[in-house]
XYZ file of C-alpha atoms in Angstrom:
290
model
C -14.614 24.893 -2.899
C -14.191 23.414 -6.366
C -14.834 19.815 -5.258
C -18.619 19.803 -5.083
C -20.230 16.596 -3.786
C -23.158 15.312 -5.795
C -25.550 12.542 -4.937
C -26.067 10.093 -7.782
C -27.663 6.670 -7.228
C -26.866 7.013 -3.520
C -23.105 6.826 -4.205
C -20.529 9.476 -3.336
C -19.522 11.423 -6.424
C -17.741 14.748 -6.616
C -16.923 17.104 -9.453
C -13.388 18.483 -9.382
C -11.964 20.781 -12.068
C -14.844 19.838 -14.353
C -14.255 16.074 -14.057
C -16.414 13.582 -12.211
C -14.958 11.315 -9.517
C -16.281 8.493 -7.358
C -15.046 7.642 -3.857
C -12.769 4.576 -3.906
C -14.725 2.047 -1.854
C -11.687 -0.300 -1.656
C -10.147 2.059 0.910
C -10.354 1.708 4.671
C -8.967 4.467 6.872
C -7.609 4.232 10.383
C -6.588 7.182 12.553
C -3.601 6.678 14.853
C -3.312 9.132 17.746
C -0.323 9.478 20.057
C -1.776 11.147 23.130
C -0.212 13.189 25.932
C -2.676 12.701 28.776
C -0.891 15.131 31.102
C -1.437 18.210 28.948
C -4.080 20.692 30.136
C -5.536 22.623 27.201
C -7.189 26.052 27.133
C -9.041 27.345 24.071
C -10.708 30.776 24.453
C -10.624 30.442 28.271
C -12.343 27.044 28.114
C -10.211 24.399 29.770
C -10.098 20.786 28.615
C -8.442 18.332 30.970
C -8.232 15.082 28.988
C -4.853 15.684 27.301
C -4.149 16.242 23.614
C -3.205 14.280 20.510
C 0.453 15.100 19.847
C 0.746 12.712 16.913
C -1.909 12.207 14.215
C -1.309 9.757 11.376
C -4.022 8.489 9.042
C -3.394 4.978 7.705
C -5.022 4.597 4.298
C -5.496 0.892 3.603
C -6.182 -0.294 0.075
C -8.020 -3.578 0.644
C -7.718 -4.472 -3.053
C -3.989 -3.825 -3.502
C -3.171 -4.764 0.138
C -1.114 -1.605 0.685
C -0.916 0.972 3.464
C -0.114 4.652 2.897
C 0.610 6.999 5.808
C -0.759 10.547 5.807
C 0.681 12.906 8.430
C -1.590 15.552 9.939
C 0.172 18.292 11.892
C -1.011 18.537 15.504
C -0.801 22.319 15.009
C -3.278 22.340 12.068
C -5.795 25.133 12.623
C -9.219 23.513 12.462
C -12.750 23.657 13.815
C -12.580 22.394 17.413
C -15.779 21.688 19.347
C -15.663 22.926 22.931
C -17.554 21.029 25.629
C -17.992 21.952 29.286
C -16.988 19.723 32.209
C -20.544 18.332 32.254
C -20.235 17.329 28.580
C -22.538 20.045 27.226
C -21.591 21.540 23.850
C -20.553 25.192 24.218
C -19.050 26.468 20.966
C -16.893 25.689 17.932
C -13.577 27.553 17.826
C -10.640 27.654 15.428
C -7.724 26.068 17.288
C -4.926 23.510 16.926
C -6.505 20.181 16.035
C -4.498 18.490 18.834
C -6.669 20.290 21.400
C -9.926 18.598 20.310
C -8.990 15.515 22.341
C -9.044 17.581 25.570
C -12.790 18.189 25.382
C -13.787 14.537 25.574
C -13.403 11.951 28.323
C -9.764 10.979 27.657
C -11.027 7.706 26.192
C -13.551 6.847 23.440
C -15.325 10.218 23.403
C -12.009 12.062 22.962
C -11.063 9.684 20.139
C -14.429 10.114 18.408
C -14.232 13.914 18.638
C -10.708 13.863 17.197
C -11.809 11.513 14.414
C -14.642 13.930 13.513
C -12.256 16.917 13.537
C -9.749 15.144 11.260
C -12.480 13.961 8.879
C -13.826 17.517 8.749
C -10.340 18.883 7.978
C -9.924 16.310 5.173
C -13.116 17.311 3.350
C -15.312 14.808 5.215
C -13.611 11.630 4.046
C -14.818 8.686 6.153
C -12.505 7.520 8.949
C -13.477 3.959 9.781
C -11.323 3.092 12.803
C -9.158 4.733 15.430
C -6.395 3.705 17.809
C -5.042 6.075 20.423
C -1.901 5.316 22.391
C -1.078 7.156 25.582
C 2.580 8.177 25.057
C 3.489 6.926 28.543
C 2.970 3.415 27.154
C 5.818 3.784 24.630
C 8.611 2.631 26.981
C 6.992 -0.633 28.210
C 5.588 -1.542 24.777
C 8.815 -0.994 22.805
C 10.879 -2.810 25.441
C 8.416 -5.723 25.387
C 8.817 -6.244 21.616
C 12.632 -6.014 21.780
C 13.134 -2.502 20.420
C 12.670 -1.036 16.947
C 15.542 -0.719 14.462
C 15.741 2.253 12.144
C 18.204 4.435 10.250
C 18.485 8.002 11.540
C 17.709 10.242 8.519
C 19.081 13.528 9.888
C 21.447 14.778 12.580
C 19.445 14.518 15.798
C 22.439 14.408 18.170
C 20.985 17.453 19.975
C 18.269 15.087 21.252
C 20.691 12.264 22.098
C 24.330 11.681 21.035
C 23.428 8.252 19.539
C 21.142 9.848 16.928
C 23.912 10.343 14.364
C 22.722 10.927 10.807
C 22.886 7.756 8.706
C 23.495 5.405 11.639
C 21.264 2.368 12.085
C 20.274 1.878 15.702
C 17.820 -0.185 17.682
C 15.688 2.095 19.783
C 14.747 0.739 23.205
C 11.758 2.229 25.012
C 13.633 5.145 26.551
C 15.357 6.154 23.286
C 12.068 5.800 21.377
C 10.377 8.203 23.765
C 13.163 10.750 23.221
C 13.078 10.266 19.457
C 9.339 10.797 19.030
C 8.607 13.309 21.801
C 11.506 15.785 21.932
C 11.144 19.192 20.350
C 12.451 22.687 21.015
C 9.272 24.749 21.337
C 11.296 27.976 21.121
C 12.008 27.193 17.452
C 9.270 27.925 14.889
C 8.088 24.723 13.231
C 9.779 22.370 15.696
C 6.785 20.036 15.430
C 7.439 19.482 11.707
C 10.670 17.545 12.369
C 9.145 15.737 15.317
C 6.178 14.706 13.162
C 8.560 13.215 10.593
C 10.333 11.263 13.333
C 7.015 9.992 14.692
C 5.859 8.770 11.291
C 9.263 7.177 10.553
C 8.905 5.320 13.833
C 5.365 4.114 13.013
C 6.699 2.933 9.637
C 9.706 1.147 11.209
C 7.448 -0.462 13.809
C 5.057 -1.798 11.142
C 8.021 -3.056 9.091
C 9.411 -4.892 12.134
C 6.049 -6.527 12.828
C 5.683 -7.559 9.179
C 9.199 -9.034 8.920
C 8.778 -11.559 11.758
C 8.397 -15.232 10.854
C 4.713 -15.452 11.731
C 3.879 -12.190 9.971
C 3.873 -10.312 13.265
C 1.002 -12.146 14.939
C 2.831 -13.005 18.176
C 4.410 -9.540 18.332
C 1.026 -7.882 17.809
C -0.425 -9.999 20.595
C 2.416 -8.798 22.879
C 1.756 -5.197 21.839
C -1.966 -5.728 22.484
C -1.391 -7.335 25.877
C 1.189 -4.895 27.275
C -0.527 -1.938 25.602
C -4.020 -2.468 27.040
C -3.685 0.137 29.848
C -2.494 2.702 27.278
C -4.684 1.940 24.244
C -8.189 3.124 23.327
C -9.495 1.696 20.057
C -12.526 0.419 18.196
C -10.313 -2.090 16.348
C -10.090 -5.812 16.929
C -6.778 -7.667 17.145
C -7.840 -9.527 13.966
C -8.075 -6.250 12.059
C -4.668 -5.131 13.352
C -3.180 -8.407 12.125
C -4.675 -7.759 8.692
C -3.130 -4.267 8.605
C 0.263 -5.675 9.541
C 0.198 -7.975 6.514
C -0.181 -5.088 4.032
C 2.777 -3.621 2.118
C 3.881 -0.193 3.293
C 4.064 2.593 0.730
C 7.572 4.070 1.284
C 6.348 7.578 0.460
C 4.892 9.322 3.503
C 2.261 11.906 2.573
C 1.677 15.087 4.512
C -1.263 17.497 4.691
C 0.110 20.549 2.826
C 0.391 23.998 4.389
C 2.774 26.231 6.309
C 3.698 26.988 9.896
C 3.156 30.478 11.257
C 3.874 31.873 14.711
C 0.592 32.300 16.603
C 0.097 34.419 19.707
C 0.889 31.527 22.024
C 1.684 28.496 19.863
C 2.796 27.585 16.372
C -0.108 27.458 13.932
C -0.104 25.209 10.858
C -2.315 26.744 8.180
C -3.523 24.163 5.669
C -3.195 24.974 1.955
C -6.802 24.253 0.979
C -6.287 24.061 -2.795
C -3.330 21.632 -2.482
C -5.182 19.564 0.120
C -8.235 19.267 -2.146
C -6.061 17.976 -4.960
C -4.363 15.515 -2.607
C -7.710 14.224 -1.274
C -9.042 13.690 -4.816
C -5.825 11.846 -5.818
C -5.792 9.562 -2.768
C -9.454 8.828 -2.173
C -11.250 9.141 -5.490
C -11.223 7.548 -8.946
C -12.111 9.435 -12.079
C -15.386 8.305 -13.642
C -15.104 7.724 -17.363
C -17.798 9.812 -19.034
């Protein structure tokens, strides 16, 4: 690893390609998880019954510039996953899809915390300050409650539903949203890649809708909060969510680099470590003038 952390004056410095960098303390990170609670997961014959995180998006908030950048993490990313028994005792760490880490918690806070640790570990131990997980079965009632989400369909997705014509602008109700962000053909290698793009587009469109309302999204966020309670696990306050909604969205969606390969049972996304290191340094660190 060419990014070697150093401890200087108690601050977080690293050396990368011979240059010295300091962690950007203006950043606050928030992990969004879209969770399928009905999925039973087995890693090396150890079964986890709490579901899995089908959608992982890290929101990188710049509290100085008041901007939000989205970083997609493939659910199929091969990562260190900690296996726990039914009684909660730690058993082993295995290499598995990062989505499966959620299964070995309690389906609530513990699952979220384990997933947060796994994602931080994958991203060279950058701090993840907050998390919000949404049980995917809450999508229909929440989207219907806020009056749907309007977006332009970027590619031909008519195989999912005839209304998803490339270039058309449609308002997704709850049922259409669920189709748009959950459908994938698992017989096709890399089917999650397209689905991941659709999920992140939806998160972006949702945040844009919230931001564009007259009161800056406060009443809509309160609706989301109220209707979403049975489906949401988070360590965030409504106040913090309102702050996030006021930030400007970076139109460029970033993605953890790597490639999909066919595994024995499932697709495996193998992270390109060198490219990821460079990305992490660019997003989270500032060069220190020597």
